[in-house]
PDB file of C-alpha atoms and ligand atoms in Angstrom:
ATOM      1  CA  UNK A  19     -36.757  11.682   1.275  1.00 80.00           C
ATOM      2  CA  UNK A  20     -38.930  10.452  -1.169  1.00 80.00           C
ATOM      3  CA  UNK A  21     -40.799  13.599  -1.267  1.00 84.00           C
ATOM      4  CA  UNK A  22     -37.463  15.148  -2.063  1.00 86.00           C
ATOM      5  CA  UNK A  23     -36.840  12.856  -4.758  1.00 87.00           C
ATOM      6  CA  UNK A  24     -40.469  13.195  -6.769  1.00 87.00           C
ATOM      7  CA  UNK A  25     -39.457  16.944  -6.068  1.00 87.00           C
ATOM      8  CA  UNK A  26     -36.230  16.847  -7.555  1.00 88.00           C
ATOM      9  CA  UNK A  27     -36.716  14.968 -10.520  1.00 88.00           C
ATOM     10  CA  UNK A  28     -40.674  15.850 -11.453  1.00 87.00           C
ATOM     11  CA  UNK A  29     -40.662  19.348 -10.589  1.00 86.00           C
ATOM     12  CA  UNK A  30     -43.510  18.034  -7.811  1.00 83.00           C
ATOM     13  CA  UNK A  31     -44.080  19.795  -4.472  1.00 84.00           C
ATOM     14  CA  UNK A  32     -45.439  17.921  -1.728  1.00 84.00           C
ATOM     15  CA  UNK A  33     -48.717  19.710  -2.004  1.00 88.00           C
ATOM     16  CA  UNK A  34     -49.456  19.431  -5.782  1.00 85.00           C
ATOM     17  CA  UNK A  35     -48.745  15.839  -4.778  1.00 80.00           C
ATOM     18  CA  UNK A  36     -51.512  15.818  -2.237  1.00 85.00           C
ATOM     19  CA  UNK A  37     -53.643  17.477  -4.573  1.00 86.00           C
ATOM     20  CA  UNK A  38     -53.602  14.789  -7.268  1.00 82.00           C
ATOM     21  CA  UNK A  39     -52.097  11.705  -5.992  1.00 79.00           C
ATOM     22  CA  UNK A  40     -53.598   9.543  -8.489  1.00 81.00           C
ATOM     23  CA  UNK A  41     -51.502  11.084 -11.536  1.00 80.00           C
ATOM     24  CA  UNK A  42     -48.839   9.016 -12.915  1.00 84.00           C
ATOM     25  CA  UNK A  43     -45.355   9.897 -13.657  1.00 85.00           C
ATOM     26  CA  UNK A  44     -44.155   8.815 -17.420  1.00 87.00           C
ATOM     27  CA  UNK A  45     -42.326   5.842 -17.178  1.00 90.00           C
ATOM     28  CA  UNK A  46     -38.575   7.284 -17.543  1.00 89.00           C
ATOM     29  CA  UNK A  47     -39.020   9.302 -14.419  1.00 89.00           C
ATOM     30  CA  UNK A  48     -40.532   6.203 -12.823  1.00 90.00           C
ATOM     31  CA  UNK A  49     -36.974   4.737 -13.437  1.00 91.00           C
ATOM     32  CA  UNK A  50     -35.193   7.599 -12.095  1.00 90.00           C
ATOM     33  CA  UNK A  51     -36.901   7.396  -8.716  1.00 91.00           C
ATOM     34  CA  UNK A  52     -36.606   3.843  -8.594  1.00 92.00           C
ATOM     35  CA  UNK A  53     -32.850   4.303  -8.868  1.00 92.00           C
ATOM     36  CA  UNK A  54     -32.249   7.205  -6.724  1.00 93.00           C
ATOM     37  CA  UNK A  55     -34.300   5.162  -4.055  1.00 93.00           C
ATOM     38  CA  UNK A  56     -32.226   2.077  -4.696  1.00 93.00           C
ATOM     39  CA  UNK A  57     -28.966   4.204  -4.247  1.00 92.00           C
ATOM     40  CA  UNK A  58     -30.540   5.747  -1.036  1.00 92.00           C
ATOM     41  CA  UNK A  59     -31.002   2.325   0.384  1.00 92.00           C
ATOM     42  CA  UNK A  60     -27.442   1.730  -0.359  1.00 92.00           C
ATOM     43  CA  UNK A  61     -26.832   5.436   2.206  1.00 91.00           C
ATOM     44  CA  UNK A  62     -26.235   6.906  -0.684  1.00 94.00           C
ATOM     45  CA  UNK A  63     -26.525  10.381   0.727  1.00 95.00           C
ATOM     46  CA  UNK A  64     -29.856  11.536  -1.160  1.00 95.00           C
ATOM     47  CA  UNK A  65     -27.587  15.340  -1.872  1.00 97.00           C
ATOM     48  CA  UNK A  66     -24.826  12.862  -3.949  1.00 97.00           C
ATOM     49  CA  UNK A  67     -28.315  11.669  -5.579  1.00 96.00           C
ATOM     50  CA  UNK A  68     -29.449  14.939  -6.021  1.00 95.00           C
ATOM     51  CA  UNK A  69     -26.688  16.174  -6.972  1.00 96.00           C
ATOM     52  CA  UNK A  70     -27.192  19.066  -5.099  1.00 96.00           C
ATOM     53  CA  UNK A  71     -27.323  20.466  -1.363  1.00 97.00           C
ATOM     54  CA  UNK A  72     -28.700  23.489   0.358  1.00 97.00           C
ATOM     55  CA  UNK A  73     -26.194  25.797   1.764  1.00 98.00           C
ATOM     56  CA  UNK A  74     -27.075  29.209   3.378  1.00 98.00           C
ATOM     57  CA  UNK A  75     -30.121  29.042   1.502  1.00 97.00           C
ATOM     58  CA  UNK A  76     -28.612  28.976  -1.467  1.00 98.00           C
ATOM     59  CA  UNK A  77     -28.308  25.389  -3.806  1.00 97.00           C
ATOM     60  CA  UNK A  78     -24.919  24.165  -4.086  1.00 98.00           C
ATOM     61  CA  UNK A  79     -23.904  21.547  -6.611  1.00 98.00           C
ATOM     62  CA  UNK A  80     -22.347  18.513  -5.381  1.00 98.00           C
ATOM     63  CA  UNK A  81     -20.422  15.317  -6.074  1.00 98.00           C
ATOM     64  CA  UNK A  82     -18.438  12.899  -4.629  1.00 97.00           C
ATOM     65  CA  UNK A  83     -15.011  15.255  -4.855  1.00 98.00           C
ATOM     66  CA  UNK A  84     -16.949  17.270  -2.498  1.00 98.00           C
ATOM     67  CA  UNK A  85     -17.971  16.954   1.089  1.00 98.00           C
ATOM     68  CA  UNK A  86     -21.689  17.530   1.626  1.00 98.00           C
ATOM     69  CA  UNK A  87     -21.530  21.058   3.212  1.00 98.00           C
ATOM     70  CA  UNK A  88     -22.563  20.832   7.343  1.00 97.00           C
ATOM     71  CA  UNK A  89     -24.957  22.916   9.369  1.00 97.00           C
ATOM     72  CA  UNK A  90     -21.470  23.829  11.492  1.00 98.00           C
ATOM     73  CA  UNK A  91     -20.028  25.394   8.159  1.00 98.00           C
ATOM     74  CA  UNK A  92     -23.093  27.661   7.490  1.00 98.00           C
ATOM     75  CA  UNK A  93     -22.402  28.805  11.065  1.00 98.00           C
ATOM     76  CA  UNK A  94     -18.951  29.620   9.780  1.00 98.00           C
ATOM     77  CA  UNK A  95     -20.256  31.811   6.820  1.00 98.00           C
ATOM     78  CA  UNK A  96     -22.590  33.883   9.419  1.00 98.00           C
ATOM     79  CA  UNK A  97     -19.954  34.304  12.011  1.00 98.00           C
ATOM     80  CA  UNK A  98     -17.277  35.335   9.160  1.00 98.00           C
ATOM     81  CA  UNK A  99     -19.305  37.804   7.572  1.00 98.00           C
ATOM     82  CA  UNK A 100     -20.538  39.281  10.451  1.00 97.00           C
ATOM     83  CA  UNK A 101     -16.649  40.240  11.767  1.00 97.00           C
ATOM     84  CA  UNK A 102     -16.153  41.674   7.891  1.00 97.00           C
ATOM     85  CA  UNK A 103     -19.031  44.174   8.163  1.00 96.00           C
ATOM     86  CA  UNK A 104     -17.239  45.820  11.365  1.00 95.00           C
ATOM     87  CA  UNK A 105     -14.501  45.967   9.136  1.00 95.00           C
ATOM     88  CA  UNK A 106     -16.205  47.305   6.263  1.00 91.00           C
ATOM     89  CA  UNK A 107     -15.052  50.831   5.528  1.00 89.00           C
ATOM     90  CA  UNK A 108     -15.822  53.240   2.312  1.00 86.00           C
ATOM     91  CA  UNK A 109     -13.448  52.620  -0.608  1.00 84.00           C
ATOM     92  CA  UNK A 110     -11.319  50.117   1.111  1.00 85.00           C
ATOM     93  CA  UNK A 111     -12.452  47.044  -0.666  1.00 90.00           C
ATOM     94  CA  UNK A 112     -11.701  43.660   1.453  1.00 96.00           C
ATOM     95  CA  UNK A 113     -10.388  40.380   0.680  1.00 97.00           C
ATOM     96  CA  UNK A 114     -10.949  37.242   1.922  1.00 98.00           C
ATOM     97  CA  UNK A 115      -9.077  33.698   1.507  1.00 98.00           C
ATOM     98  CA  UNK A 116     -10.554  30.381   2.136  1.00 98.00           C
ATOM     99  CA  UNK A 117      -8.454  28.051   2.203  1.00 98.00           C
ATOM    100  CA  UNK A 118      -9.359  23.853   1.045  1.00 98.00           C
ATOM    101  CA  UNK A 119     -12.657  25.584  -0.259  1.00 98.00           C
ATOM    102  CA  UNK A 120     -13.889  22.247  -1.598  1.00 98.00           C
ATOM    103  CA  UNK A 121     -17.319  22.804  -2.894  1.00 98.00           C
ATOM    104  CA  UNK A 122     -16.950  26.731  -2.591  1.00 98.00           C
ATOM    105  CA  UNK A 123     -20.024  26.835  -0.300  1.00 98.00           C
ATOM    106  CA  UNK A 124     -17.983  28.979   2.448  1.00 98.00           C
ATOM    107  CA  UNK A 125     -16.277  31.242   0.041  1.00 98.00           C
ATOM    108  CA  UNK A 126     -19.415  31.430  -2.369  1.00 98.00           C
ATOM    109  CA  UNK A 127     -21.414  32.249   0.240  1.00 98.00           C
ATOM    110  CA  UNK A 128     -19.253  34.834   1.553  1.00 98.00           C
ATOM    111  CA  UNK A 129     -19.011  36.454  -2.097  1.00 98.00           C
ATOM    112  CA  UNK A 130     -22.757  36.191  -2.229  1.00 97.00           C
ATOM    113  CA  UNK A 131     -23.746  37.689   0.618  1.00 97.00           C
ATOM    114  CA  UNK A 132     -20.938  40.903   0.517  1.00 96.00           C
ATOM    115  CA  UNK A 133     -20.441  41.610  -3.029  1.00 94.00           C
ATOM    116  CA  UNK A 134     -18.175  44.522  -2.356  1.00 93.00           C
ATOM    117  CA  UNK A 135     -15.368  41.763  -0.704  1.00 96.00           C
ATOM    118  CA  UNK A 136     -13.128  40.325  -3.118  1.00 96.00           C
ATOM    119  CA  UNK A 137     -12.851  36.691  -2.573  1.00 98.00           C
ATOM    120  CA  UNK A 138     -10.063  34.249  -3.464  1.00 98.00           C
ATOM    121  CA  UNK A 139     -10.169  30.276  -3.033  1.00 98.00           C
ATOM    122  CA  UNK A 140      -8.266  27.192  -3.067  1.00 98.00           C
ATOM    123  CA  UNK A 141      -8.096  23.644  -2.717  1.00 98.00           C
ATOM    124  CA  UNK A 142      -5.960  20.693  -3.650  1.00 98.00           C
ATOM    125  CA  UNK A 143      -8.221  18.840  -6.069  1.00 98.00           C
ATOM    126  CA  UNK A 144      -9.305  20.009  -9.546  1.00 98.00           C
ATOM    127  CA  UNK A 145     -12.188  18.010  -9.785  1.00 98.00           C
ATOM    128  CA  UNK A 146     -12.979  20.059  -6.443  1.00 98.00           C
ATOM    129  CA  UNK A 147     -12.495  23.182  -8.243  1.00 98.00           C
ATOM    130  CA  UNK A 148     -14.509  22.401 -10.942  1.00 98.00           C
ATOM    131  CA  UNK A 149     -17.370  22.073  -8.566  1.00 98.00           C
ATOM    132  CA  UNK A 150     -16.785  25.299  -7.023  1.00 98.00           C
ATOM    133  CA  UNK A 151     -16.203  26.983 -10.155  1.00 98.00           C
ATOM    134  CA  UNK A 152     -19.957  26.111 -11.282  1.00 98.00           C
ATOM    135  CA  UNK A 153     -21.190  26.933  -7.692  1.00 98.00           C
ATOM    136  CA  UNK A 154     -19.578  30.339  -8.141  1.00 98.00           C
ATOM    137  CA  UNK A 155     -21.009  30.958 -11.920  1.00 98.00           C
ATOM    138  CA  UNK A 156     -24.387  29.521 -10.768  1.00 98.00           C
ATOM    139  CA  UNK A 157     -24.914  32.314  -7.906  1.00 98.00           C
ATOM    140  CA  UNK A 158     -22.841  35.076 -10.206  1.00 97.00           C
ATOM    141  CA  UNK A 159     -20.194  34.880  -7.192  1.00 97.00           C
ATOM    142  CA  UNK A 160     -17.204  36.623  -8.340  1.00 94.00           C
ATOM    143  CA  UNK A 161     -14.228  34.404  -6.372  1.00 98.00           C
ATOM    144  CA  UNK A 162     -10.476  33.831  -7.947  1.00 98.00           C
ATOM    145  CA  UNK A 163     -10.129  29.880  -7.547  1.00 98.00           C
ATOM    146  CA  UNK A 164      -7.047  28.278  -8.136  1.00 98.00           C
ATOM    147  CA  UNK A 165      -5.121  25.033  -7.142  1.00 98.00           C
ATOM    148  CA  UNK A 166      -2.926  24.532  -3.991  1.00 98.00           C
ATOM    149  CA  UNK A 167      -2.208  21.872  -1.673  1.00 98.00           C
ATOM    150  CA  UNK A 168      -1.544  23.952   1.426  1.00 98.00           C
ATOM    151  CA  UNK A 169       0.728  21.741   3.055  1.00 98.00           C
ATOM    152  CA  UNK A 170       2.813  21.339   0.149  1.00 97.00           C
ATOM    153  CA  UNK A 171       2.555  24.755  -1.974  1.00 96.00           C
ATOM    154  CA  UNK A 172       2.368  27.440   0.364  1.00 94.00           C
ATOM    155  CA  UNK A 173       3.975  30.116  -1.973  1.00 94.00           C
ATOM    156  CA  UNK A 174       0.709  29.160  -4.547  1.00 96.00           C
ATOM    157  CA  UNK A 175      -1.059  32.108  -3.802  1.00 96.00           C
ATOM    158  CA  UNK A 176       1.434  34.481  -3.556  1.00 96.00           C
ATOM    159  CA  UNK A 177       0.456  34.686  -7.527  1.00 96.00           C
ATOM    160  CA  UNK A 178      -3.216  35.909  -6.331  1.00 96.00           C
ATOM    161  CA  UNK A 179      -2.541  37.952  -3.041  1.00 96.00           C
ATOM    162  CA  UNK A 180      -0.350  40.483  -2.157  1.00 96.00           C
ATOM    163  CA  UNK A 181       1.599  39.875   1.426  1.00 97.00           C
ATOM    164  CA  UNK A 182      -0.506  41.286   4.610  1.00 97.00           C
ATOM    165  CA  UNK A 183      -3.362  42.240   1.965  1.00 96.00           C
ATOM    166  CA  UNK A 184      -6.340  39.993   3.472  1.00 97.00           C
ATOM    167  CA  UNK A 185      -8.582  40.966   6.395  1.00 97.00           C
ATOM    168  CA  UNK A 186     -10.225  37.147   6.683  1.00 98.00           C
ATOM    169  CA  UNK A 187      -8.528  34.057   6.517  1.00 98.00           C
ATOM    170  CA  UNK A 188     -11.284  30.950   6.643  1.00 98.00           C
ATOM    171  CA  UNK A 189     -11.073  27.560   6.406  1.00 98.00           C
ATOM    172  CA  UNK A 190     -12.778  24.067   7.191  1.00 98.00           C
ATOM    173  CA  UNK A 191      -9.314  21.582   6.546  1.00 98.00           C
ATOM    174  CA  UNK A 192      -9.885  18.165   7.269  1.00 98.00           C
ATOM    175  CA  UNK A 193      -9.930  17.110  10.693  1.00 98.00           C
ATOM    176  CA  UNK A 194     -11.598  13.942  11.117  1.00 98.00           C
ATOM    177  CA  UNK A 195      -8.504  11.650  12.843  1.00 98.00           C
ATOM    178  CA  UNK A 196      -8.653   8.705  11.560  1.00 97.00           C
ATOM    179  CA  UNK A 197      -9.123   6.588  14.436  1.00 97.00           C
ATOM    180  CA  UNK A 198     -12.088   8.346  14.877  1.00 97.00           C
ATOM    181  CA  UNK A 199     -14.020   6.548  11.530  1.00 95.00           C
ATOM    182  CA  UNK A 200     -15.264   4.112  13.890  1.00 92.00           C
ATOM    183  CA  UNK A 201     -17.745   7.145  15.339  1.00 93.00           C
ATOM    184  CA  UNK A 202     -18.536   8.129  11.615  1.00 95.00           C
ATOM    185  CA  UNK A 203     -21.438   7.117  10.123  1.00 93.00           C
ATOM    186  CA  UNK A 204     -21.600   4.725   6.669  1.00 91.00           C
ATOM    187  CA  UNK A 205     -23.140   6.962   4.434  1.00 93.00           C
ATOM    188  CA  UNK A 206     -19.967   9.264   5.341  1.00 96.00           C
ATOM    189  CA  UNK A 207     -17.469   6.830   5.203  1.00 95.00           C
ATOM    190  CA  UNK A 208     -18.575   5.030   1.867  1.00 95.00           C
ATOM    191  CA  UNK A 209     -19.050   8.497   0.010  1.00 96.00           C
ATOM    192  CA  UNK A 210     -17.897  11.381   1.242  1.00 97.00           C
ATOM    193  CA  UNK A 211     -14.158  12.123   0.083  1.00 97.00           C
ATOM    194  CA  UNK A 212     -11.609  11.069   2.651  1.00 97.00           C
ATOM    195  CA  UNK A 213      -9.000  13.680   1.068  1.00 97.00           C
ATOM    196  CA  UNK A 214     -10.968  16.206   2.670  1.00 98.00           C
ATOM    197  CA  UNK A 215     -12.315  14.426   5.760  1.00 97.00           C
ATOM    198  CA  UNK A 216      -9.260  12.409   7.226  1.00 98.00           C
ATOM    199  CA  UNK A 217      -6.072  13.496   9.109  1.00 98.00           C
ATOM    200  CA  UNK A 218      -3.487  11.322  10.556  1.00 98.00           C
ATOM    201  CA  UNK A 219      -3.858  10.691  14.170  1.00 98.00           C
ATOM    202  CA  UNK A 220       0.228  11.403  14.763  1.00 98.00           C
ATOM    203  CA  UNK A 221      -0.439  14.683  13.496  1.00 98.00           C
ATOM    204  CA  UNK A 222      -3.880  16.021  13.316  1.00 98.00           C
ATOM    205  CA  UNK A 223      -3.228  19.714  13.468  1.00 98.00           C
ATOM    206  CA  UNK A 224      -1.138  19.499  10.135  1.00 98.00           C
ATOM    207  CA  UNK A 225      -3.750  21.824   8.282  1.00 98.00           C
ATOM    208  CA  UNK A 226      -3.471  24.677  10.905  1.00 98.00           C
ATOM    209  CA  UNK A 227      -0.279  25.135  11.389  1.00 98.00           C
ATOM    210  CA  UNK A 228       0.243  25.183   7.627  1.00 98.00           C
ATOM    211  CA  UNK A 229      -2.958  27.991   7.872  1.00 98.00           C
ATOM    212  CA  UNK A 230      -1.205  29.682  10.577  1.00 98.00           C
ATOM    213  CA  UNK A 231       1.900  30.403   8.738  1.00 98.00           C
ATOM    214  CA  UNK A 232      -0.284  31.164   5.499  1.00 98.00           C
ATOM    215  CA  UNK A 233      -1.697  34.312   8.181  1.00 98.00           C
ATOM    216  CA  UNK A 234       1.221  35.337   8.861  1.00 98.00           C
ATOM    217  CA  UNK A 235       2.400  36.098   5.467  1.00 98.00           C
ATOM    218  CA  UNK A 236      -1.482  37.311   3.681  1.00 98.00           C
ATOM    219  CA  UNK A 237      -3.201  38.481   6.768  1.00 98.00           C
ATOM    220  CA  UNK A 238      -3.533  42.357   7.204  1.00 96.00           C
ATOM    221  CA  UNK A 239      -2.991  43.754  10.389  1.00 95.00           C
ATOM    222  CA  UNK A 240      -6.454  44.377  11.346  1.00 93.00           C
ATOM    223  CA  UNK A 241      -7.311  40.579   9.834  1.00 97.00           C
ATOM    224  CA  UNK A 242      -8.705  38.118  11.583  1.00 98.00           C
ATOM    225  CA  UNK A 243      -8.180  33.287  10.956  1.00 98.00           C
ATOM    226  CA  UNK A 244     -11.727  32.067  11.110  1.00 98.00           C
ATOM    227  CA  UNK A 245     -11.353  28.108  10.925  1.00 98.00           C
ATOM    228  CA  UNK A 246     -13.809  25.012  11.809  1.00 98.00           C
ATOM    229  CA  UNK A 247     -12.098  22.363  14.183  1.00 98.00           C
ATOM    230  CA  UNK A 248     -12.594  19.421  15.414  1.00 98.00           C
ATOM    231  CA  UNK A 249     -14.038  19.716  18.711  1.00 98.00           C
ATOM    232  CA  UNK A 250     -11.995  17.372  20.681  1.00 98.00           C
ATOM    233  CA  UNK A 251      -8.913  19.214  19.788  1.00 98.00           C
ATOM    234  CA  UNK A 252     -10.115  22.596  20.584  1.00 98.00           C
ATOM    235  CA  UNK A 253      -7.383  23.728  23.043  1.00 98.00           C
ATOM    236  CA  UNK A 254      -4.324  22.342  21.241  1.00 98.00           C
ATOM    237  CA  UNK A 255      -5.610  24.017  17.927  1.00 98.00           C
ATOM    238  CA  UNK A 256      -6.204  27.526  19.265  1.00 98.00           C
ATOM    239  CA  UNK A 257      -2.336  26.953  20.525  1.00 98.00           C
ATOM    240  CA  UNK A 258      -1.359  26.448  17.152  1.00 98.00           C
ATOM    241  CA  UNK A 259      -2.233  29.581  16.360  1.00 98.00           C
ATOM    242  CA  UNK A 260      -1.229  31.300  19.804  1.00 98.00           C
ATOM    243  CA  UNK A 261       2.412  30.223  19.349  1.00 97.00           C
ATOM    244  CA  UNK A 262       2.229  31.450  15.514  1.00 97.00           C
ATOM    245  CA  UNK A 263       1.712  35.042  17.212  1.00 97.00           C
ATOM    246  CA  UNK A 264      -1.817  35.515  17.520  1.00 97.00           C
ATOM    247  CA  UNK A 265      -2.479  35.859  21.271  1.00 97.00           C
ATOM    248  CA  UNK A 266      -6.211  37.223  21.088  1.00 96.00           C
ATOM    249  CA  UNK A 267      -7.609  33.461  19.761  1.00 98.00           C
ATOM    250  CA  UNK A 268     -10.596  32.007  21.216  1.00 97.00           C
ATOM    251  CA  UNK A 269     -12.601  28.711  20.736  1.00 98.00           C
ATOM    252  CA  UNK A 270     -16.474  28.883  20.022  1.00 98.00           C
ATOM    253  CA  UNK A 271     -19.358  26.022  20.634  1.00 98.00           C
ATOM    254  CA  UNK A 272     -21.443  25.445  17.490  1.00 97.00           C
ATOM    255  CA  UNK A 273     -25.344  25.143  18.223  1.00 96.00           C
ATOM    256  CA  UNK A 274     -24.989  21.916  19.026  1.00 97.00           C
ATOM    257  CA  UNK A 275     -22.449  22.931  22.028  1.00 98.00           C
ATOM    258  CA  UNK A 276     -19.542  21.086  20.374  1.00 98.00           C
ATOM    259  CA  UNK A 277     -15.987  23.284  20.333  1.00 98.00           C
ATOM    260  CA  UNK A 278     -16.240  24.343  16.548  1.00 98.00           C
ATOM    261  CA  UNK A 279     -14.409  27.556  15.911  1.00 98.00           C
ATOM    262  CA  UNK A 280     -11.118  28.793  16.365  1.00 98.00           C
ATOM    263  CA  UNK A 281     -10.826  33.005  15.424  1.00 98.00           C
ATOM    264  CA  UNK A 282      -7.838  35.038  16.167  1.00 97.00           C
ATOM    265  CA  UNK A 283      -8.177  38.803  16.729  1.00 92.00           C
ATOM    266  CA  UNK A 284     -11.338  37.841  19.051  1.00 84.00           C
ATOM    267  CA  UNK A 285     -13.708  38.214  16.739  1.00 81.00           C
ATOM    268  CA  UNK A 286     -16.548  36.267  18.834  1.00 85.00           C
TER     269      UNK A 286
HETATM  270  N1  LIG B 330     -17.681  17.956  10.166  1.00 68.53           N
HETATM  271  C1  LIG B 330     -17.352  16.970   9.195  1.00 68.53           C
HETATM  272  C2  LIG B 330     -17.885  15.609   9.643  1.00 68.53           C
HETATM  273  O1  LIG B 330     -18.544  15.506  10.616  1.00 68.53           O
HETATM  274  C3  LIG B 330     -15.872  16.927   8.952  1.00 68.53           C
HETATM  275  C4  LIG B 330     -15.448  18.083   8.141  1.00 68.53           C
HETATM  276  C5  LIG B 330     -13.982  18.181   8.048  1.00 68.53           C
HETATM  277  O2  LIG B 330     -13.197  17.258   8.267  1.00 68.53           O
HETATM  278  N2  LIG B 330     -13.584  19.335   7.717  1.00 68.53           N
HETATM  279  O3  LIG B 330     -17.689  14.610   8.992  1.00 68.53           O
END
C-alpha cells in the first residue's frame, strides 16, 4: 500500500522507485505520506485516502458519501451490458436506470462502455450525486442524475423517463442487515456510509420491492431488473420480484460462489 501511496502522491511507479531508491522526496510530500500512512493505520481504507478507486478499469473518485465500489459490482456492469448488446438494434436507442447509483461507477460504466445507451441515475444523497456527477464528467459519460429516495419518491423519475421506456433496470440498494455488522470488517464499519450499506433486519428486502414496482411502471416489455443481493437472502429476493410479475427471475453466484444477482427476463 505504500507503493500505492508514493504512487499516488509523487507520480512514482514502483520501478522508477527501484531504479533510484536513494532520491528523496521534498519535504511536503514527505508529510503527505506520513499522513496517509497514519490514516491507513487507523483502516482508513487507502481508496478514502486516495481519494480514488479503480472500477472497470476506469478511476472513480471517491469519498466517504460513497461506498468503495466491490469486485461483485464490476461483475454487475459486465453481466448488464452484455444482456443490452442482444438487445441492441439499429436506430432504437436504449435506456437504462440505475437506481441508488451512489458513486455512479455502475451507471458510468455502463455509459462508458455503450455510448449509444442513454443512461439515467439516482440516489438519495446529494453529496452522492456530486460524486457521480464528477465521475461522469471525468470519463465524458453522458448520464441524467438526479435525486430520489426510492422508497419514499417513487414518482421522482417520472420527470426523466417515460412509462415502459427502459430496457435495463440495475441496482446495488443496500443490503447489509444490520445484525450482520458483527461479520463486517472495521475499516467498513468506521468509513464506509451506512445509508447505503445497512437495512433493517425486520425488513431487509425494502429496496426491492420498492425496485420491483419502479419495473413495473419504466421497464419496456422486452426489459430486463439486474440487481446485486445479499447472498443469504437470495431466494426470498428473487420472490420479490416473482410475485411483482416477473416469473422468468433467476439468482446468479458471483466469482466467489456467493448468491449475488437477481435478473428477471433470464438474462443469465
Ligand atoms: N457488498 C457490500 C459489502 O460487502 C455491500 C453493498 C451493499 O449493501 N449494497 O459491504
Amino acid at each position: 500500500m505504500v507503493y500505492q501511496l508514493l504512487q499516488h502522491y509523487a507520480g512514482l511507479s514502483r520501478t522508477q522507485l527501484y531504479a533510484c531508491p536513494e532520491q528523496k522526496l521534498p519535504h511536503d510530500l514527505m508529510e503527505k505520506i506520513e499522513a496517509a500512512i497514519d490514516d491507513l493505520l487507523t483502516n482508513k481504507p487507502l481508496q478514502y485516502i486516495t481519494g480514488e478507486a479503480e472500477f472497470c478499469g476506469l478511476p472513480f473518485m471517491v469519498n466517504g458519501s460513497v461506498l468503495i465500489p466491490r469486485p461483485e459490482t464490476e461483475e454487475l456492469v459486465r453481466l448488464a451490458v452484455q444482456a443490452l448488446r442482444t438487445l441492441q438494434r439499429p436506430n432504437t436507442p436504449l435506456r437504462v436506470l440505475d437506481l441508488c447509483t451512489g458513486s455512479g461507477c455502475i451507471a458510468v460504466s455502463v455509459a462508458a462502455q455503450l455510448p449509444a445507451v442513454s443512461v439515467a441515475a439516482c440516489d438519495v444523497s446529494e453529496e452522492a450525486l456530486e460524486v457521480a456527477q464528477r465521475n461522469a464528467q471525468r470519463h465524458h459519460a453522458r448520464v441524467d442524475f438526479f435525486p430520489c429516495d426510492i422508497l419514499r419518491q417513487p414518482e421522482a423519475p417520472a420527470a426523466h423517463l417515460a412509462p415502459a421506456s427502459v430496457q435495463a433496470i440495475v441496482s446495488n440498494p443496500p443490503y447489509v442487515r444490520r445484525s450482520e455488522q458483527s461479520l463486517m470488517q472495521p475499516n467498513v464499519l468506521r468509513y464506509e456510509p451506512h445509508l447505503a450499506l445497512f437495512v433493517d433486519d425486520d425488513d431487509p428486502l425494502v429496496f426491492y420491492r420498492a425496485i420491483a414496482s419502479l419495473a413495473r411502471q419504466y421497464l419496456a416489455p422486452n426489459g430486463f431488473v439486474l440487481v446485486e443481493i445479499n447472498e443469504a437472502l437470495a431466494d426470498a429476493t428473487a420472490r420479490v420480484f416473482r410475485s411483482a410479475g416477473y416469473p422468468d427471475t433467476a439468482v446468479k453466484e458471483d466469482l466467489n460462489g456467493k448468491n449475488r444477482f437477481v435478473a428477471t427476463n433470464c438474462i443469465f
